[in-house]
């Protein structure tokens, strides 16, 4: 007889169980991977194949209405002994990391769903890029998950203290862990962020060592890895997102490298607090930080307190998200509509988080 698996091992809790009281003939499973139209899901009797129902396809109005890796979904059976399971419903997500899909125009793509921590991996070789890190952090802060910056390949870095200061200057409110899979430096420093039944997603560019790092945590070379090219540009070793269970009970999601990451929604203010604080002192509340008189941001540029690259990045991300010219209240309302649909739905999610913290 097949051994029963407690769904809590895969991260199932009250947040999800309360959503299925009216679906007693359906079964909760978690999406572990996707290959075109076929999903691999994890349920109380292990792994099985699944497909989306015709009704779900008919009702879907966007790609984000379909299941993504990390999602909890409801299927019509507990095993696939008699064919693929059919996915009838995607449960409401607690968090999700999204971006504009490569090669599309404003088409959102869910990179990982229902994640507790986001490991933003950046290598300390020639692929090191602070502006790209700002993009990742902006999305991460808006995802509902906690971001942690993982600096990889420290054995290839000759100026680690300088690099660390640069990263800290743009990620002052984020924990930073320095690692090297060659010398296993820093691997043990990840332990405080690896909580059993929590889901951690590894994101970053190709070749930064995400799969290698996960293999170290797994204790064996489960994931395929490839050497970087001579110019330090990464090769796509991971070709699809997949969910795995570490020996210590932590759930991890490995994702393909993303060299281009176009913003779908983001929390710019959390990443650029220095500029936001300066902007609060500008003479005009809708200052574009150009030629307006009394602009504190331009003054900071002139004194060297703020770098041109940092401001250009801030303005570029604002423009990309369509936030330029909006008040802080309008920006917040736009983010709420995108993430939750309404303020009421946002309040429900916040109430759940508060109750969980009080336990």
CSV table of N, CA and C in Angstrom, one decimal, residues 54 80 87 183 235 277 322 327 341:
chain,number,residue,atom,x,y,z
A,54,UNK,N,-11.0,21.8,-19.1
A,54,UNK,CA,-11.5,22.7,-20.2
A,54,UNK,C,-12.2,23.9,-19.6
A,80,UNK,N,-2.9,8.9,-10.4
A,80,UNK,CA,-3.1,8.8,-11.8
A,80,UNK,C,-3.1,7.4,-12.4
A,87,UNK,N,-7.0,19.3,-13.3
A,87,UNK,CA,-6.9,20.5,-12.4
A,87,UNK,C,-8.2,21.3,-12.7
A,183,UNK,N,34.5,26.2,-2.5
A,183,UNK,CA,35.1,26.1,-1.1
A,183,UNK,C,34.0,25.9,0.0
A,235,UNK,N,25.1,29.8,-18.9
A,235,UNK,CA,24.4,28.9,-19.8
A,235,UNK,C,23.2,28.4,-19.1
A,277,UNK,N,13.2,59.4,0.2
A,277,UNK,CA,13.3,60.3,1.3
A,277,UNK,C,13.8,61.7,0.8
A,322,UNK,N,4.9,52.7,-15.2
A,322,UNK,CA,3.9,53.7,-15.4
A,322,UNK,C,3.5,54.5,-14.1
A,327,UNK,N,0.8,60.2,-7.6
A,327,UNK,CA,1.1,60.5,-6.2
A,327,UNK,C,1.3,59.2,-5.5
A,341,UNK,N,-6.5,42.7,-6.4
A,341,UNK,CA,-7.8,42.9,-7.0
A,341,UNK,C,-8.6,44.0,-6.3
